[in-house]
Coordinates of C-alpha atoms in Angstrom, one line a residue:
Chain A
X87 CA 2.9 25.5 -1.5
X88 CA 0.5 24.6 1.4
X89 CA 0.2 21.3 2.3
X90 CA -2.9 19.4 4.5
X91 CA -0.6 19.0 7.8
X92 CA -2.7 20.9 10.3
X93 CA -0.5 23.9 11.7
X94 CA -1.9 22.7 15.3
X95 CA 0.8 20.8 16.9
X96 CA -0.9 17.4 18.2
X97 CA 1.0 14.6 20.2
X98 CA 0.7 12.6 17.0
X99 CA 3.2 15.2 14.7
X100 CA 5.9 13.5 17.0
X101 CA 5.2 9.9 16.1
X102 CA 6.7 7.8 13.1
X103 CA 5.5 8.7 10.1
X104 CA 5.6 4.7 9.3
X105 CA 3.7 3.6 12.5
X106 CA 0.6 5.5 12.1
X107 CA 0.5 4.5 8.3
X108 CA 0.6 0.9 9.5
X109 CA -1.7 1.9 12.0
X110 CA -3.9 3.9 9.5
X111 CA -3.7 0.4 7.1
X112 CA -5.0 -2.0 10.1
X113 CA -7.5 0.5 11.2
X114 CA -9.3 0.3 7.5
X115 CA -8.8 -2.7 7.0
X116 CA -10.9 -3.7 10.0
X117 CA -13.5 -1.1 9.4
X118 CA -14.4 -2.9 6.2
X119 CA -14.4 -6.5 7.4
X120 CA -17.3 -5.8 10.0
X121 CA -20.8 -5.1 9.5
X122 CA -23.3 -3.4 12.0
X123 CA -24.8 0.1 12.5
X124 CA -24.4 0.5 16.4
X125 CA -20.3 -0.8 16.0
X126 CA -19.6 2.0 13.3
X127 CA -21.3 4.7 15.2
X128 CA -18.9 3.7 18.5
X129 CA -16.1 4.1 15.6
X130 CA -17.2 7.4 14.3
X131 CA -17.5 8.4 17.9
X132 CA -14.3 7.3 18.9
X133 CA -12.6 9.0 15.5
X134 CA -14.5 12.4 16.5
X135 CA -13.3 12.2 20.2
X136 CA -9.4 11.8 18.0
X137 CA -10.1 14.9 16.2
X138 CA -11.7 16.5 19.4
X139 CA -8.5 15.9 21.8
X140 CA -6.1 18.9 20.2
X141 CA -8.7 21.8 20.7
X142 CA -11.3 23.1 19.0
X143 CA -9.2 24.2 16.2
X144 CA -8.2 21.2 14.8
X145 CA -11.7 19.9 15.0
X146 CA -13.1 22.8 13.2
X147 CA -10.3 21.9 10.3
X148 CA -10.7 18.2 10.6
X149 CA -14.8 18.7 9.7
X150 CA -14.2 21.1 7.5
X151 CA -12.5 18.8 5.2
X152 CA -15.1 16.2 5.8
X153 CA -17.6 18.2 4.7
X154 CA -16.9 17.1 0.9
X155 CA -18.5 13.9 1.4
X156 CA -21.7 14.8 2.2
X157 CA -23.5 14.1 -1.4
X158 CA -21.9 11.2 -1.1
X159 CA -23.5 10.5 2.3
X160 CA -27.0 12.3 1.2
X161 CA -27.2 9.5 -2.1
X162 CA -26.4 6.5 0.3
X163 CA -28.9 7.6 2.7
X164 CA -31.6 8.5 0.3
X165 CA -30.9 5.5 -1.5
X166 CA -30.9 3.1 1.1
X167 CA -34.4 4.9 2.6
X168 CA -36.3 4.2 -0.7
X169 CA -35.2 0.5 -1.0
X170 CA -36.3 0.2 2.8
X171 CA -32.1 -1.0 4.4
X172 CA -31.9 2.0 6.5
X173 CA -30.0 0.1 8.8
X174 CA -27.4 -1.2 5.5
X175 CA -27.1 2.8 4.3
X176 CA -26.1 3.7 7.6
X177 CA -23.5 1.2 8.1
X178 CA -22.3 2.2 4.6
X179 CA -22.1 6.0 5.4
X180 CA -20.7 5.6 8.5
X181 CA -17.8 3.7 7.5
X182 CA -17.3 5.9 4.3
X183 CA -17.1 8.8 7.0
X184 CA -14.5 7.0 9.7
X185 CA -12.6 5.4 6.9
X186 CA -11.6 8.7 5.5
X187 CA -11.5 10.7 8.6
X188 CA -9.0 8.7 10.2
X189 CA -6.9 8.8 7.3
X190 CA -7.2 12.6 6.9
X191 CA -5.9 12.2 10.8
X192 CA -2.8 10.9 9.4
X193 CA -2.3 13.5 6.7
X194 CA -3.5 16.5 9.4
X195 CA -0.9 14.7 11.8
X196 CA 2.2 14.4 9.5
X197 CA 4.7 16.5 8.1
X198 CA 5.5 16.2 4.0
X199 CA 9.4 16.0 5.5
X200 CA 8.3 12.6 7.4
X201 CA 5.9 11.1 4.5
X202 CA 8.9 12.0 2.6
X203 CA 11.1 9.6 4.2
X204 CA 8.6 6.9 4.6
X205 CA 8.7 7.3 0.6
X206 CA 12.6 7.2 0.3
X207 CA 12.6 4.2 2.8
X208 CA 10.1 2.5 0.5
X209 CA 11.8 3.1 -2.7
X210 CA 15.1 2.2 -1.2
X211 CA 14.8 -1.5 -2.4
X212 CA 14.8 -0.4 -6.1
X213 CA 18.0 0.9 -5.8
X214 CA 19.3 -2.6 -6.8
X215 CA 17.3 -3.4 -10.1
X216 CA 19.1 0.3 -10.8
X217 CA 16.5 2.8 -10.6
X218 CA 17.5 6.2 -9.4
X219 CA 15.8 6.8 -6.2
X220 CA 17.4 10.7 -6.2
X221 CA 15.7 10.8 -9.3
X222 CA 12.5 10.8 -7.9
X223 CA 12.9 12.9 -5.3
X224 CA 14.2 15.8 -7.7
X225 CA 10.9 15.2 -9.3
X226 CA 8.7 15.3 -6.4
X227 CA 10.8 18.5 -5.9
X228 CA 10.1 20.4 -8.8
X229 CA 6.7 19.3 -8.9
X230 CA 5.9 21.1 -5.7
X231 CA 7.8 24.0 -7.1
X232 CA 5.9 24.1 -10.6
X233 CA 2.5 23.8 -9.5
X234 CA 2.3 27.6 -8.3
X235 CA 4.5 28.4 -11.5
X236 CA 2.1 26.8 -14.0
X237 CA -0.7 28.1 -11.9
X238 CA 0.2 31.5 -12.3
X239 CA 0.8 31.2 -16.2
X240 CA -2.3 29.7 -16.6
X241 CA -4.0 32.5 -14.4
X242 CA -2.0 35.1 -16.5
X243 CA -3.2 33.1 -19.9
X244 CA -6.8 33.4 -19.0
X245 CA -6.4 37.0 -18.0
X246 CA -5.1 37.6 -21.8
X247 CA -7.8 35.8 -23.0
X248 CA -10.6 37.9 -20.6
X249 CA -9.0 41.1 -22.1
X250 CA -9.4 40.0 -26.0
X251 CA -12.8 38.3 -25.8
X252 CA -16.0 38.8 -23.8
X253 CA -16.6 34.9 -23.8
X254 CA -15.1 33.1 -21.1
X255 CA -12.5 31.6 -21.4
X256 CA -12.6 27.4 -22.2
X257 CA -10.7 25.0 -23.4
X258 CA -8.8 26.8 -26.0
X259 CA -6.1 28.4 -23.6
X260 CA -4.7 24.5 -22.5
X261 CA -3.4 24.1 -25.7
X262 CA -0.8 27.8 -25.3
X263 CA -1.0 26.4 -21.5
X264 CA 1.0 22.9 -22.3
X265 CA 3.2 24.4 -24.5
X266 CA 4.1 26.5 -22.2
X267 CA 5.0 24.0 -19.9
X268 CA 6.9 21.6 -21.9
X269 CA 9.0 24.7 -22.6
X270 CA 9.7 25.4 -18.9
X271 CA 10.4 21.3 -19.2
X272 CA 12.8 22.4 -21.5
X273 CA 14.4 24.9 -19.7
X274 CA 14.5 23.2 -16.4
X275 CA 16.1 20.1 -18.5
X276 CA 19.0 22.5 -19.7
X277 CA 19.2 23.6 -16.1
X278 CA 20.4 20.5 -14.6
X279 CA 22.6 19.4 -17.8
X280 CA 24.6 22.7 -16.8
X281 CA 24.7 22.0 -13.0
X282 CA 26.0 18.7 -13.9
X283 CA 22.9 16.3 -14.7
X284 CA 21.6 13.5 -12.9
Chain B
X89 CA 17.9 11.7 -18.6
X90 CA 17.2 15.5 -17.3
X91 CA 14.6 16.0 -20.4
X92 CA 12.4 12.9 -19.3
X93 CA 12.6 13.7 -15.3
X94 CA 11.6 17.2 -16.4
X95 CA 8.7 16.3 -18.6
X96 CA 7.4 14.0 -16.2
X97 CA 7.9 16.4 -13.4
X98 CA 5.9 19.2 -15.4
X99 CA 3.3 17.3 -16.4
X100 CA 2.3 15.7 -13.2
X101 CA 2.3 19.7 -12.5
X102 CA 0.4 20.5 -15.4
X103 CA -2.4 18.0 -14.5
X104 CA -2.6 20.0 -10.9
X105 CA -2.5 23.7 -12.8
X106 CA -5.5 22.0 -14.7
X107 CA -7.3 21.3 -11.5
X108 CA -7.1 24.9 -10.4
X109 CA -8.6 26.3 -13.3
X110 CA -12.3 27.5 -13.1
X111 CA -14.9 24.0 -13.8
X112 CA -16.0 24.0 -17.6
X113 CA -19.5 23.6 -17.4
X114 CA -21.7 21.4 -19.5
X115 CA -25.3 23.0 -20.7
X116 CA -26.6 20.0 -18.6
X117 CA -25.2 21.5 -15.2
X118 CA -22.3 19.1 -14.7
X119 CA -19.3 20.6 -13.6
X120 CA -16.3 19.2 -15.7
X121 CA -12.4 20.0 -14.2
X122 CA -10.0 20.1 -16.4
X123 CA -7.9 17.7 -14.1
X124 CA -8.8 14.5 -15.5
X125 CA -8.1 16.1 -19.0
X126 CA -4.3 17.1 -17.8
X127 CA -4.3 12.9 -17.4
X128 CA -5.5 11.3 -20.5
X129 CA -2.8 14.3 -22.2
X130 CA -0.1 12.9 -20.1
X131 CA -0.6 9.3 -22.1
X132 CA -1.2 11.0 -25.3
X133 CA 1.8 13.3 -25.2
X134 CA 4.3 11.4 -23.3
X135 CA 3.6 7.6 -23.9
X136 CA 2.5 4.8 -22.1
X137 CA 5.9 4.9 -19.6
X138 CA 6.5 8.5 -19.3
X139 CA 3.2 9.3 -19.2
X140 CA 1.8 6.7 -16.5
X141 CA 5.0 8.1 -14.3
X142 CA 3.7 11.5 -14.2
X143 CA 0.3 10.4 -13.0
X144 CA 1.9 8.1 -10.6
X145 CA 3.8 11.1 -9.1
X146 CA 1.1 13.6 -9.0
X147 CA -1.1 11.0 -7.2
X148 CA 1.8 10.2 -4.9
X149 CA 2.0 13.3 -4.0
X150 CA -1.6 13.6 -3.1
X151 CA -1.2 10.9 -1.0
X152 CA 1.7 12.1 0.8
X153 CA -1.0 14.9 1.7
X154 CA -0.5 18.1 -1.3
X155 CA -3.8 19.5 -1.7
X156 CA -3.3 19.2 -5.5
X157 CA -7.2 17.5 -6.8
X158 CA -9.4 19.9 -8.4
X159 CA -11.1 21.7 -5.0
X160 CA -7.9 21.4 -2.9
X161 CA -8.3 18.1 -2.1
X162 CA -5.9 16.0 -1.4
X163 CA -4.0 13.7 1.8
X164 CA -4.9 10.3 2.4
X165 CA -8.7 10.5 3.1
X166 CA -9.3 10.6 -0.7
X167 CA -7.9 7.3 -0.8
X168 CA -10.4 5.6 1.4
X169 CA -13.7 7.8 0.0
X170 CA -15.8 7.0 -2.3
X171 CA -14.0 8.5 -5.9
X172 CA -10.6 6.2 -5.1
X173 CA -10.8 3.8 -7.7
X174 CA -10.7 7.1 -10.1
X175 CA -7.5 8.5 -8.3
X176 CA -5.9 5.3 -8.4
X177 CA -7.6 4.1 -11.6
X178 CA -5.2 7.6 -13.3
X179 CA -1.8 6.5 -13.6
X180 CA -3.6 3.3 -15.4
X181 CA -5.4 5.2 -17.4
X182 CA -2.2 7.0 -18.6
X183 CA -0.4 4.2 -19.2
X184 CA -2.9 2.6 -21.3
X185 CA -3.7 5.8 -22.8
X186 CA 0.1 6.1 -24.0
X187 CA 0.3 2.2 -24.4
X188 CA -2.5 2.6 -27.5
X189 CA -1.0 6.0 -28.6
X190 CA 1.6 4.1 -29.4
X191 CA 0.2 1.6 -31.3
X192 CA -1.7 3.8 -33.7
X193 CA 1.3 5.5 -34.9
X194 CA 0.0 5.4 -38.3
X195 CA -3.3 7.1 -38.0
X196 CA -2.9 11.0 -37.6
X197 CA -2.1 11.8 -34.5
X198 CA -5.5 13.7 -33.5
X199 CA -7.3 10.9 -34.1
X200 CA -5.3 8.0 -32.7
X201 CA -4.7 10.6 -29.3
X202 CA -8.7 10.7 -29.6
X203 CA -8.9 7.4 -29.7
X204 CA -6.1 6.6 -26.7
X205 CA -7.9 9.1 -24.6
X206 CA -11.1 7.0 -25.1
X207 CA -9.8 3.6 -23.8
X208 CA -7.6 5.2 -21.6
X209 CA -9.3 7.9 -19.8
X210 CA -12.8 6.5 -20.1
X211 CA -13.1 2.6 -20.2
X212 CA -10.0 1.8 -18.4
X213 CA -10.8 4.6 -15.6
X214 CA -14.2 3.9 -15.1
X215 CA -13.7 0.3 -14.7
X216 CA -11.2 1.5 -11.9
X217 CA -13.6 4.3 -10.5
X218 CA -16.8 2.0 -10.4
X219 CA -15.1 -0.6 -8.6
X220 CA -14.0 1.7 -6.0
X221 CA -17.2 3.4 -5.9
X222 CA -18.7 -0.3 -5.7
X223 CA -16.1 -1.4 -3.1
X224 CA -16.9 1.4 -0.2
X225 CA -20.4 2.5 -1.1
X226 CA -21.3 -1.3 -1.5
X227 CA -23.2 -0.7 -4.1
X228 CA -24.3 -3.0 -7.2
X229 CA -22.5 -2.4 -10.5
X230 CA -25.8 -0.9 -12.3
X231 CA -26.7 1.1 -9.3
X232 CA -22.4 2.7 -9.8
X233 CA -23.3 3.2 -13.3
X234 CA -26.7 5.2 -12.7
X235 CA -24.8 7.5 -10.9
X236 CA -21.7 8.0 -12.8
X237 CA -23.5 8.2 -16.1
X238 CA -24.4 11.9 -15.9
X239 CA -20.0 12.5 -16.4
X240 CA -19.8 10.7 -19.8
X241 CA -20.8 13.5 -21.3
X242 CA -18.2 15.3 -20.0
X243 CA -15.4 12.9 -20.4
X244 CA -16.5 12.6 -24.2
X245 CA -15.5 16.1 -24.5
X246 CA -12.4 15.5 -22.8
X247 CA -11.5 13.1 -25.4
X248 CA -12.2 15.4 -28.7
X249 CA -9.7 18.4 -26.9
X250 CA -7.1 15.6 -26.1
X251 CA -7.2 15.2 -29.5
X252 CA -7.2 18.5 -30.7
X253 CA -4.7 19.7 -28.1
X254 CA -2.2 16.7 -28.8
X255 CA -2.4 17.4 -32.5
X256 CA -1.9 20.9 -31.6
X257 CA 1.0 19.8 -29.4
X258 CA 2.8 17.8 -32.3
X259 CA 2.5 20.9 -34.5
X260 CA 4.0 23.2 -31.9
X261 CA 6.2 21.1 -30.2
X262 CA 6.7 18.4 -32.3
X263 CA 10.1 16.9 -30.8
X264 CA 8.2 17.1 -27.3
X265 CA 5.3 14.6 -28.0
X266 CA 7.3 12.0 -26.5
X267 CA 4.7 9.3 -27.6
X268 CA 5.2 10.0 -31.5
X269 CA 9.3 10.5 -31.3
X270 CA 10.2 7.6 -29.5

């Protein structure tokens, strides 16, 4: 399964996982708790020159990810035009835009091995009110490992479906489709009973 | 044990197989994913606990940066745009989803998964999704509404199949409807 880390090795892959989530936390924080159009625009610029340092690559990535926000963007501006707060609408858009491109940086910047043990360290802690940590992790597992798998069936359902009718196919193949996945739940259930459960 | 990690595994996969399948589209022109769909059937199949787990993990995972959101999305960033309070708002919804399933265990079980999917998937998620829209758009509460009111169509739908589908569930799989056996 591919995951968002950017395959462009950066300076930040190398850092703790933990500090740039802190940092990430701080960084958001402060972007909400301070108002004004010219301040966000030196933030956006600053963010951009982040994304800009790897290479052009990593940029091209980075926008390309931001691009999903541009409705969002387009409404806030539009809106904000017509009630005559231009200067409002672009303060809102432009810490919409920083607020989620720095945290993309963090995903782009960090490996699913390292947010993995920032998880375990967090859930560590609940190991004394007897919740199974490993537990979770075997599920985190087999989710990543079923997502393709059930994609796939689902894929092969609607295929069956394509070559019966010549409407398209709709809601009617997610009933077969979650029945089919409770009984790989099932199976994968009497899997780890044999390997000696949890 | 292994059946409930299992279940709840699977189902927070189902709800990402769900994103990946083509949009349903309303006559209206509103595309409708599947995704929020494999959410509200999470509450209605597995209950309140089991269900609001599996949403929990599959948005953990996003954050931890698996493009699993209907149109790859996925990481962090959708945490601080404008459609967090829906991402967050779904292991709520789940819960309270399974939470009322549970309480109508007299009424057949299309209706009262109908009904869960209702106050689970709709009020309780849009109060969660408008607030976060409100929180980094800044926007006022009817402005949110004016925008979000073109998807209640589509989330109307989404409640009739998580009734049909969970009925359809307890017929095919009757011991696996978690929310009805206990």
């Amino acid at each position: 399964m591919i995951s968002l880390t950017s395959p462009v090795k950066t300076a930040a892959h190398g850092w703790p996982a933990g500090g740039k989530l802190a940092l990430l936390c701080a960084a958001t924080l402060m972007l909400f708790a301070v108002d004004g159009a010219a301040l966000h625009l030196g933030f956006l610029a600053a963010t951009a020159v982040l994304y800009a340092l790897p290479g052009r690559v990593f940029l091209g990535a980075g926008l390309k990810r931001l691009f999903v926000l541009w409705p969002f963007v387009a409404l806030i501006l539009l809106w904000h035009l017509i009630t005559d707060d231009g200067a409002a609408g672009a303060t809102i858009a432009l810490r919409m835009v920083t607020a989620v491109a720095l945290a993309n940086l963090v995903t782009m910047t960090t490996r699913l091995s390292d947010m993995m043990t920032v998880v375990r360290w967090l859930t560590t802690p609940l190991r004394r009110f007897g919740v199974g940590t490993q537990s979770i992790e075997l599920a985190m597992a087999l989710v990543i490992r079923f997502t393709p798998v059930l994609a796939n069936k689902g894929q092969a359902l609607s295929m069956a479906w394509r070559a019966r009718s010549v409407r398209r196919p709709g809601w009617r193949i997610v009933l077969p489709f979650a029945v089919t996945a409770i009984d790989d739940a099932e199976h994968v259930a009497e899997a780890l009973r044999a390997r000696g459960g949890l | 044990m292994e059946r409930t990690v299992a279940l709840i595994a699977i189902f927070a996969a189902l709800i990402a197989a769900l994103g990946l399948l083509p949009n349903l589209m309303l006559t209206s022109g509103v595309p409708i994913t599947a995704q929020s769909l494999g959410v509200m059937l999470c509450g209605t199949v597995l209950g309140a606990k089991r269900g609001g787990l599996a949403v929990l993990l599959f948005v953990g995972l996003v954050a931890l940066g698996l493009p699993l959101l209907s149109g790859g999305r996925g990481g962090l960033g959708v945490f601080a745009g404008p459609t967090m309070g829906f991402v967050v708002g779904f292991p709520i919804a789940a819960f309270t989803a399974g939470f009322v399933m549970e309480q109508l265990r007299s009424l057949p079980v299309g209706l009262a998964a109908g009904i869960a999917a209702a106050v689970g998937g709709i009020l309780v998620l849009y109060i969660f999704g408008v607030a976060g829209f409100m929180m980094v758009l800044n926007k006022s509460l009817i402005e949110t509404l004016t925008v979000f009111s073109v998807y209640i169509p589509g989330d109307i739908i989404k409640v009739v199949l998580t009734g049909l589908i969970t009925s359809g569930l307890a017929r095919a799989r009757p011991a696996s409807v978690l929310s009805r056996t206990g």
